[in-house]
CSV table of C-alpha atoms and ligand atoms in Angstrom, one decimal:
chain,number,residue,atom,x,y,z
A,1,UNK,CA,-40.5,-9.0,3.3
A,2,UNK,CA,-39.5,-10.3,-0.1
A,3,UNK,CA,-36.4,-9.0,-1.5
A,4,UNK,CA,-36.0,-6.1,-4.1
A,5,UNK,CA,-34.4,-8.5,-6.8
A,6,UNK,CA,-35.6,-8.8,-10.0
A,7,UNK,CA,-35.0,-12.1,-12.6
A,8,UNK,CA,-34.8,-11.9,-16.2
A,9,UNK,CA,-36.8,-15.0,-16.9
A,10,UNK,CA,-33.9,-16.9,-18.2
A,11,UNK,CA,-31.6,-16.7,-15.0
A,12,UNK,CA,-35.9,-17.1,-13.4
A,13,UNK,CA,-36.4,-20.4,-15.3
A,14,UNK,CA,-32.7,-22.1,-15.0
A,15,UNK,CA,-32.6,-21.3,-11.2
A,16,UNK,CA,-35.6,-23.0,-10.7
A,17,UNK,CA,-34.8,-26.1,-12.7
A,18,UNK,CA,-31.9,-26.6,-10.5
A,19,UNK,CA,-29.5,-25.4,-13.8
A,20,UNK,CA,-26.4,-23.8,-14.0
A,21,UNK,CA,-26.0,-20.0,-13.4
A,22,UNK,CA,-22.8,-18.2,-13.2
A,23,UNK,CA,-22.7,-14.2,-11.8
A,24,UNK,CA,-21.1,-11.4,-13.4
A,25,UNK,CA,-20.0,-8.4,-12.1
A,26,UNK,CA,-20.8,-4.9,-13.3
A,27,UNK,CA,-18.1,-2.8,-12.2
A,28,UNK,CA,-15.9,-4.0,-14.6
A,29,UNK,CA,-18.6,-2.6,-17.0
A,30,UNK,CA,-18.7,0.6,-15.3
A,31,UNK,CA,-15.1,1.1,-14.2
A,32,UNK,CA,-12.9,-1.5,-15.5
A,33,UNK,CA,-13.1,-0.9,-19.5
A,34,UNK,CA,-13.9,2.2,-21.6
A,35,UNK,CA,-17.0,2.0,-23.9
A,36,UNK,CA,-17.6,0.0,-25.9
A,37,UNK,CA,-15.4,-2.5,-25.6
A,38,UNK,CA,-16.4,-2.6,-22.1
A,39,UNK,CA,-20.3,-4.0,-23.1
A,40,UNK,CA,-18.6,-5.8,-26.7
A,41,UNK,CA,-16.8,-7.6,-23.7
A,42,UNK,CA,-19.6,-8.2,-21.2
A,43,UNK,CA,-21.8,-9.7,-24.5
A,44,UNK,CA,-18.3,-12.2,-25.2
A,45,UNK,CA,-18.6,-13.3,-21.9
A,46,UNK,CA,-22.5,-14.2,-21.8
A,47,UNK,CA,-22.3,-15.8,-25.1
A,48,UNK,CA,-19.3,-18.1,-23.8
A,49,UNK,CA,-21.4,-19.3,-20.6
A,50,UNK,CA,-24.3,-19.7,-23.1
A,51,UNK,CA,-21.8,-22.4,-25.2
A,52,UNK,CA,-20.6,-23.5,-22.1
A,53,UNK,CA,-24.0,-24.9,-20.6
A,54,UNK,CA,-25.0,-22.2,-18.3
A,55,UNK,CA,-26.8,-19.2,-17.8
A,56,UNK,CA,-25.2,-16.1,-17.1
A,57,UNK,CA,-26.4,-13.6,-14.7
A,58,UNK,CA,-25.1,-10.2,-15.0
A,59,UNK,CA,-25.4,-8.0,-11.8
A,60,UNK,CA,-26.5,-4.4,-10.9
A,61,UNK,CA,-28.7,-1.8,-9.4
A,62,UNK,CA,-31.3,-0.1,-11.3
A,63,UNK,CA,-34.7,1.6,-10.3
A,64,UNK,CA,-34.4,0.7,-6.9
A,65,UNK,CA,-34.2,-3.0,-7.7
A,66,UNK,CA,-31.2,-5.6,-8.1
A,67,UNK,CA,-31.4,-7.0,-11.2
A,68,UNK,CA,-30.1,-10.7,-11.8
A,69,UNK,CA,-29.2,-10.9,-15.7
A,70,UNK,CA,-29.9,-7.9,-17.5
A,71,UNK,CA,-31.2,-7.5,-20.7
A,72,UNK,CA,-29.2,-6.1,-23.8
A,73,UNK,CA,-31.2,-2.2,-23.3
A,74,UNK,CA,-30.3,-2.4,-19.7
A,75,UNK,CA,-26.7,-3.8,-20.4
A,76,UNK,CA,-25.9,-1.1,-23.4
A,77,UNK,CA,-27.2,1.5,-20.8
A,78,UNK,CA,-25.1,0.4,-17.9
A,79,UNK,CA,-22.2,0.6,-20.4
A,80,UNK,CA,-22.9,4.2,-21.0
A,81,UNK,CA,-22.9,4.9,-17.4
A,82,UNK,CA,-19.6,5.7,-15.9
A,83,UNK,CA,-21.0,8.1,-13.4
A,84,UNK,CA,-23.0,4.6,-11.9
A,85,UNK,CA,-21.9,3.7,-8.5
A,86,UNK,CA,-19.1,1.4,-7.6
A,87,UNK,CA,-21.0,-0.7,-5.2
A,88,UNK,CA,-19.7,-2.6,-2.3
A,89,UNK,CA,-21.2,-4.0,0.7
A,90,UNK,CA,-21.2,-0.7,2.3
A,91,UNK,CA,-23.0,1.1,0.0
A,92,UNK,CA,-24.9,-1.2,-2.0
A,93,UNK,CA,-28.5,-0.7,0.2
A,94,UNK,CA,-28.0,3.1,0.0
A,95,UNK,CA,-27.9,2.7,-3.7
A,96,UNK,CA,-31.1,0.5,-4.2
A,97,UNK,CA,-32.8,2.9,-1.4
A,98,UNK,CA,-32.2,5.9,-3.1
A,99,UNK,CA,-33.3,4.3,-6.8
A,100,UNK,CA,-29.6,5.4,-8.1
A,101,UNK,CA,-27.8,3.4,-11.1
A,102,UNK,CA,-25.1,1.3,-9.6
A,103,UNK,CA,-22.7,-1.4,-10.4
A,104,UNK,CA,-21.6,-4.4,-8.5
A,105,UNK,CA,-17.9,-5.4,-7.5
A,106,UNK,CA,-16.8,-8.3,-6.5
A,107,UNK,CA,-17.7,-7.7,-3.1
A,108,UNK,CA,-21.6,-6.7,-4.0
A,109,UNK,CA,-21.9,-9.0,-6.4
A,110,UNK,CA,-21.3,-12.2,-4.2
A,111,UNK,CA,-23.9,-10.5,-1.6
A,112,UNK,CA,-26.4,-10.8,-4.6
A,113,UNK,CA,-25.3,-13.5,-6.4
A,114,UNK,CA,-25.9,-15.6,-2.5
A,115,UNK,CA,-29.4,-13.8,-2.5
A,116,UNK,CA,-30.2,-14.7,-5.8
A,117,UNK,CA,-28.9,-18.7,-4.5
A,118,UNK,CA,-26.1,-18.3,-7.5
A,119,UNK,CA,-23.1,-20.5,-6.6
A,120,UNK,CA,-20.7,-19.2,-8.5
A,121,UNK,CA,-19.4,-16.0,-9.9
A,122,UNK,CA,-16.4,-14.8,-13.1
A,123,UNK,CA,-14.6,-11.9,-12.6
A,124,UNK,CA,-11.5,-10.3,-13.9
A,125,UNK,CA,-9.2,-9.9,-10.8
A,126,UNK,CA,-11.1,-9.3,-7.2
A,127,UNK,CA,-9.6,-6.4,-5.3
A,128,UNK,CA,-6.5,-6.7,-2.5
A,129,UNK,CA,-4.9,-5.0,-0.5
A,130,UNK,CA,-3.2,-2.3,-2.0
A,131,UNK,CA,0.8,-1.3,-1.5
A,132,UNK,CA,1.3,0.9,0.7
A,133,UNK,CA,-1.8,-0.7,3.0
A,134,UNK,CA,0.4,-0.2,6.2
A,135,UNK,CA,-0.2,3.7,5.7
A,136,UNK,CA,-3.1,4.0,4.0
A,137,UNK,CA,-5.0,0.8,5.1
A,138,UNK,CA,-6.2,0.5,2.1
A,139,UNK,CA,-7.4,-3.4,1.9
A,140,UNK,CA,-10.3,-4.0,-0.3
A,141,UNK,CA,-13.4,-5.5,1.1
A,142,UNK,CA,-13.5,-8.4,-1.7
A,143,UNK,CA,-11.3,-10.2,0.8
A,144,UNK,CA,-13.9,-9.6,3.7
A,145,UNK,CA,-16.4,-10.6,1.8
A,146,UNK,CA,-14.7,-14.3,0.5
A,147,UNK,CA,-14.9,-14.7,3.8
A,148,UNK,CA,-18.8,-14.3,4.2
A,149,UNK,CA,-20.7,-15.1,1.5
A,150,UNK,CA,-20.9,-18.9,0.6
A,151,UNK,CA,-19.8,-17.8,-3.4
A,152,UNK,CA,-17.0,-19.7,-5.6
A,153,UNK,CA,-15.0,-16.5,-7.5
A,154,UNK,CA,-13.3,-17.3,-10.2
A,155,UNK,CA,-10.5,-14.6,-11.3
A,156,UNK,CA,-7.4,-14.4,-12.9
A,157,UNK,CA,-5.4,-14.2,-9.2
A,158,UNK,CA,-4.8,-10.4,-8.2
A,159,UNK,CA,-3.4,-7.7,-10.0
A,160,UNK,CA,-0.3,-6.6,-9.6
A,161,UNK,CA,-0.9,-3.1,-8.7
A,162,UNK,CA,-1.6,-4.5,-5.1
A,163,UNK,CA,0.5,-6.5,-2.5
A,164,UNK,CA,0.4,-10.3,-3.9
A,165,UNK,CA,1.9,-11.4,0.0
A,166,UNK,CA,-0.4,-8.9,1.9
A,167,UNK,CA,-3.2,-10.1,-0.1
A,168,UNK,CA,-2.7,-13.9,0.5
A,169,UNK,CA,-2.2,-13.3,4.0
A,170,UNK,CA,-5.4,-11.2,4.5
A,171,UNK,CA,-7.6,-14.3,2.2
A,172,UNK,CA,-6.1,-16.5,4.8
A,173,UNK,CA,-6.7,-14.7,8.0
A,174,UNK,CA,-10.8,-14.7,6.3
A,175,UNK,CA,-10.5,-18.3,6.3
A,176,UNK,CA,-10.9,-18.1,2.1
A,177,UNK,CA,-9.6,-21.4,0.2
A,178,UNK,CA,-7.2,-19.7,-2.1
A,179,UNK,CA,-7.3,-22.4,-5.1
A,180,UNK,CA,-4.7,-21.9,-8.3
A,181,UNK,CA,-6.2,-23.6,-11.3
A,182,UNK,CA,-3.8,-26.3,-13.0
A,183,UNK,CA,-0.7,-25.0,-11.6
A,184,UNK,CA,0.7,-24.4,-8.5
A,185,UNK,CA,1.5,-20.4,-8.6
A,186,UNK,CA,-0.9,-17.8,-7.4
A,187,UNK,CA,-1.6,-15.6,-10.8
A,188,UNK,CA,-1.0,-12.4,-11.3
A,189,UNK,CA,-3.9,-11.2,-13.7
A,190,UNK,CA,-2.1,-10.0,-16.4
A,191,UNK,CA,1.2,-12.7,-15.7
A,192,UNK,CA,0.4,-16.2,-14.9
A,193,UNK,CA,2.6,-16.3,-12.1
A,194,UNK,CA,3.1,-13.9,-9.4
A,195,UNK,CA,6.2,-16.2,-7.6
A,196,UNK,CA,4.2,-17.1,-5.0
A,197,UNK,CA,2.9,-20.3,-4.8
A,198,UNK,CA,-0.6,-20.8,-4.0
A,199,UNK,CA,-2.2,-22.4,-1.1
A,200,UNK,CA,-4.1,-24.8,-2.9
A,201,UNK,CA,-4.3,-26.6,-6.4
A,202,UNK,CA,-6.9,-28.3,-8.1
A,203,UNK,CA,-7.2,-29.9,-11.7
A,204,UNK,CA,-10.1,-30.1,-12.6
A,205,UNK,CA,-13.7,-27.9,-12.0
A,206,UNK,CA,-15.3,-31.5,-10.6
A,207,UNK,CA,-13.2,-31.3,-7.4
A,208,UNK,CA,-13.4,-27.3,-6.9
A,209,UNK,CA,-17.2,-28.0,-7.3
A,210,UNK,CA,-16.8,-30.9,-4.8
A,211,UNK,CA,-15.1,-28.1,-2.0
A,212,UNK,CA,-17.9,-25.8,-2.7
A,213,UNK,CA,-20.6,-27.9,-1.5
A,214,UNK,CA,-18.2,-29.1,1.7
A,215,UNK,CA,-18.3,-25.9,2.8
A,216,UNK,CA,-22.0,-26.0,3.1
A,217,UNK,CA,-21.9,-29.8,4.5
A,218,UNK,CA,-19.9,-28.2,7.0
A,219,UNK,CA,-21.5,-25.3,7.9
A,220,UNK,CA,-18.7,-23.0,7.4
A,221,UNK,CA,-19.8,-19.7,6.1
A,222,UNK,CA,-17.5,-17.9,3.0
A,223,UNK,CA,-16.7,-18.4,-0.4
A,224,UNK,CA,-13.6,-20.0,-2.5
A,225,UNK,CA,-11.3,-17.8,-4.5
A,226,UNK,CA,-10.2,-19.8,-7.7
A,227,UNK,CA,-7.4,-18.5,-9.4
A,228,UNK,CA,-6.9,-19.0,-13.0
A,229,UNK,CA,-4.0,-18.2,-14.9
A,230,UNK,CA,-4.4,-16.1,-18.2
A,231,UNK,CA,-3.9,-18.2,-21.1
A,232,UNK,CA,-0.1,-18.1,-22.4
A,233,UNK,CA,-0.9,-15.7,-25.8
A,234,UNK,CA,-2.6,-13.2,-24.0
A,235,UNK,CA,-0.2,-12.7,-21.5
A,236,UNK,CA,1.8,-9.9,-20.7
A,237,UNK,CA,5.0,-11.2,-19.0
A,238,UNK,CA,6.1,-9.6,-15.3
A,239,UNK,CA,8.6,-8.2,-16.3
A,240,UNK,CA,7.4,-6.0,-18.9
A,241,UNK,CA,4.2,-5.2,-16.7
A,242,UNK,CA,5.8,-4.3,-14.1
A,243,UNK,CA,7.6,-0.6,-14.9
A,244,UNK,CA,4.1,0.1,-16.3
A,245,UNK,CA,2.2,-0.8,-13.0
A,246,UNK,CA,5.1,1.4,-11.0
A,247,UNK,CA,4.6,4.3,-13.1
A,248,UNK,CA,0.6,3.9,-12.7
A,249,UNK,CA,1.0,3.9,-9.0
A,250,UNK,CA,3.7,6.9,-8.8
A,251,UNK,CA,0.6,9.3,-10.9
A,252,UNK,CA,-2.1,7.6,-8.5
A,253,UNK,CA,0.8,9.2,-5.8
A,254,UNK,CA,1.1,12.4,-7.2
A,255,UNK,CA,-2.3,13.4,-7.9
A,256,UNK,CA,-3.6,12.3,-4.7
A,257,UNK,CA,-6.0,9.6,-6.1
A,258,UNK,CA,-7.3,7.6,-3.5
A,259,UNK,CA,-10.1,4.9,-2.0
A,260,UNK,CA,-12.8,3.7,-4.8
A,261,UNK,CA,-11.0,5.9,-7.3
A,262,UNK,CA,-7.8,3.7,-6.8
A,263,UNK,CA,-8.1,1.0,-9.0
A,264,UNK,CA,-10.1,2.7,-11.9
A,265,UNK,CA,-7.6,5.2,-12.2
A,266,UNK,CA,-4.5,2.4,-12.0
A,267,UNK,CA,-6.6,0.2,-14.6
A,268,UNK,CA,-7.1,3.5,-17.2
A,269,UNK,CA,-3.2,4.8,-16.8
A,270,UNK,CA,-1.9,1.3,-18.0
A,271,UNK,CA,-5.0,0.7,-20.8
A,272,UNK,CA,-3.2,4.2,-21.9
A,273,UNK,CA,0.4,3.5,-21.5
A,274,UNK,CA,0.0,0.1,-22.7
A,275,UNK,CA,-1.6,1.2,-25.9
A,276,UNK,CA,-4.7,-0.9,-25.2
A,277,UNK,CA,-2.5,-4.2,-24.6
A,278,UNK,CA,-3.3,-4.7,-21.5
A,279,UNK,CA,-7.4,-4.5,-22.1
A,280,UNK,CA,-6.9,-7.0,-24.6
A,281,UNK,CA,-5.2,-9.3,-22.5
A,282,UNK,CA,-8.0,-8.0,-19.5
A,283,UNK,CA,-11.2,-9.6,-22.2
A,284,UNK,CA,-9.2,-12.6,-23.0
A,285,UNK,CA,-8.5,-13.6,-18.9
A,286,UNK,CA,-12.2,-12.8,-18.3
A,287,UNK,CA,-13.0,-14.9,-21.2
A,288,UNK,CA,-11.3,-17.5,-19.9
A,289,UNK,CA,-12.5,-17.5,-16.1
A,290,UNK,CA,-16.2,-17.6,-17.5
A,291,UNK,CA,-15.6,-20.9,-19.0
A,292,UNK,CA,-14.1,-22.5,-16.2
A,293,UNK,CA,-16.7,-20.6,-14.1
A,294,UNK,CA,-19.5,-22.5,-16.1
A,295,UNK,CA,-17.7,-25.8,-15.7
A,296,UNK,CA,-17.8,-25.5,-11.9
A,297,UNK,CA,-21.5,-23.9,-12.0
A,298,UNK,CA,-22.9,-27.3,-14.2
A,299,UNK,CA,-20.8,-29.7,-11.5
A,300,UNK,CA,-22.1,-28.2,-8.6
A,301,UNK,CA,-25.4,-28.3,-10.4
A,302,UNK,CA,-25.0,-32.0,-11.3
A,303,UNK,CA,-22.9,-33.1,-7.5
A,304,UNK,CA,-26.5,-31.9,-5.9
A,305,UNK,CA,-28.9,-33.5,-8.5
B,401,PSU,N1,-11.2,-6.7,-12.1
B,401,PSU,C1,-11.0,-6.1,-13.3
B,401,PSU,N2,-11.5,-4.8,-13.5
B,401,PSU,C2,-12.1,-4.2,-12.4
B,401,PSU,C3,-12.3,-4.8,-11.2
B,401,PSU,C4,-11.8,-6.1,-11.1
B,401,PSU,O1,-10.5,-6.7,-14.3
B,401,PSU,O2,-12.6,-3.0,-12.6
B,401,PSU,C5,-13.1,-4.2,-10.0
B,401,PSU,C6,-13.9,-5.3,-9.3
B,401,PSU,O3,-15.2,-4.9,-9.3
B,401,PSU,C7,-13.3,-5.3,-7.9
B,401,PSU,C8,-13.0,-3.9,-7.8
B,401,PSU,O4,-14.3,-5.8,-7.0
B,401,PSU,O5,-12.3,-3.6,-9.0
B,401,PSU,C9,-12.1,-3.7,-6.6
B,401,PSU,O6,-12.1,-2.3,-6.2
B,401,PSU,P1,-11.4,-1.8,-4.9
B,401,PSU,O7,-10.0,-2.1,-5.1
B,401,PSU,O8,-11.7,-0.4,-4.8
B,401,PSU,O9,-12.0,-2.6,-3.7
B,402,MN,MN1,-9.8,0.3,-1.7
């Protein structure tokens, strides 16, 4: 049986010379940014692994294949798509079974991405669990996942439309090494602290790289969370996010909005009410965790040489 993935010959050609590759996720395409800043975005991003030394791979479902790397047709295409499919484990072989158009999250992505034998993987924030999760039960299945598939994610910590605490608690119950980037707070996507501290801190993408591949030494199965701070001028400060995020979560409330509609709708209400701010300071954090992503992906390629 050989798997329904297909290579663009790039991501083909560096994965079997042993050279970097680092994953990309295509919900954020999908549901994470409006056109066309959404593909002027994903483009930034693969040009910035490019000048970083490795080869980006973006992710989704197409024609009944998964496709790792996507050309520019397929990307501008996906970008037009916001009826595709926000694909998680549960629903990602339904998608490619029925031939429907779907994009990755975090969760689908590191499936593939482990597939595909990609080590590691940029995002913008992964999903949590969300307030209110006592009720609701609403935990994303990002955090499962960290906890199954032998990917490093790096993201700019959690958002702070979910429970920060819950959230930590839940990556630590999956056994996920939670690892702040050159500080010791957890982030908080668009805030580079949340208050918490996080459980681990590394300097430098050489010893992240160096945990990566001690996983596998030891046989333990799951991923690593990295959590990289947004850089200082593209931050918006706690304080000032915060009213914002409570007023996105009261609509979400009132209108009923709930399970894969959650964050989409939370993400667009603050694009809106921040006048765009906040999907500037969205590009720049992604920006910024696919350079340190592609500084992990050439160590772990160079650690195993
Ligand atoms: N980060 C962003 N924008 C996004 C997401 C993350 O900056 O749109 C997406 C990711 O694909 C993540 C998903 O996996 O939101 C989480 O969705 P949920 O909360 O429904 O599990
Ligand atoms: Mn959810």
């Amino acid at each position: 049986m050989t798997l329904p993935l297909s290579f663009t010959s790039e991501v083909r050609a560096a994965l079997d010379a042993g050279q970097p590759v680092v994953a990309l996720e295509s919900t954020i395409i999908t549901h994470g940014m409006p056109f066309p800043q959404n593909v002027e975005a994903a483009r930034a991003v693969e040009a910035l692994i490019r000048a970083g030394g490795a080869v980006p791979a973006t992710i989704a479902v197409m024609g009944g294949r998964i496709h790792i790397g996507l050309s520019d047709a397929d990307l501008d295409q996906l970008g037009q798509t916001p009826h595709a499919m926000k694909l998680s484990r549960a629903d990602l072989p339904a998608c490619v079974a029925m031939g429907q158009v779907g994009a990755t999250t975090v969760a689908a992505t590191m499936i593939c991405a482990a597939m595909a034998g990609i080590s590691v993987f940029a995002t913008g924030g992964i999903g949590g669990v969300h307030r209110g999760a006592e009720t609701s039960f609403d935990i994303s299945a990002d955090l499962v996942e960290l906890g199954i598939s032998p990917v490093t994610v790096v993201a700019a910590g959690a958002k702070a439309i979910l429970d920060l605490p819950k959230t930590l608690e839940v990556l630590e119950t999956q056994g996920v090494p939670v690892i702040a980037y050159g500080q010791d707070d957890f982030p908080a996507f668009w805030s580079r602290s949340s208050g918490m501290k996080a459980p681990l801190r590394m300097d430098d993408p050489a010893q992240i790289a160096a945990a990566h591949l001690m996983r596998q030494t030891l046989g333990l199965k799951g991923g690593q969370l990295v959590a990289n701070p947004i850089p200082v001028e593209a931050e918006i400060a706690r304080e000032e996010i915060m009213p914002v995020v409570e007023q996105a979560l009261a609509e979400a409330e009132a209108q009923g909005i709930a399970a894969k509609q959650v964050t989409p709708f939370l993400l667009d209400r603050i694009f809106a009410m921040t006048e765009g701010r906040s999907l500037a300071s969205n590009i720049e954090l992604v920006l910024n965790n696919a350079r340190l992503a592609a500084a992990i992906a050439k160590e772990i390629a160079r650690q195993k040489a």
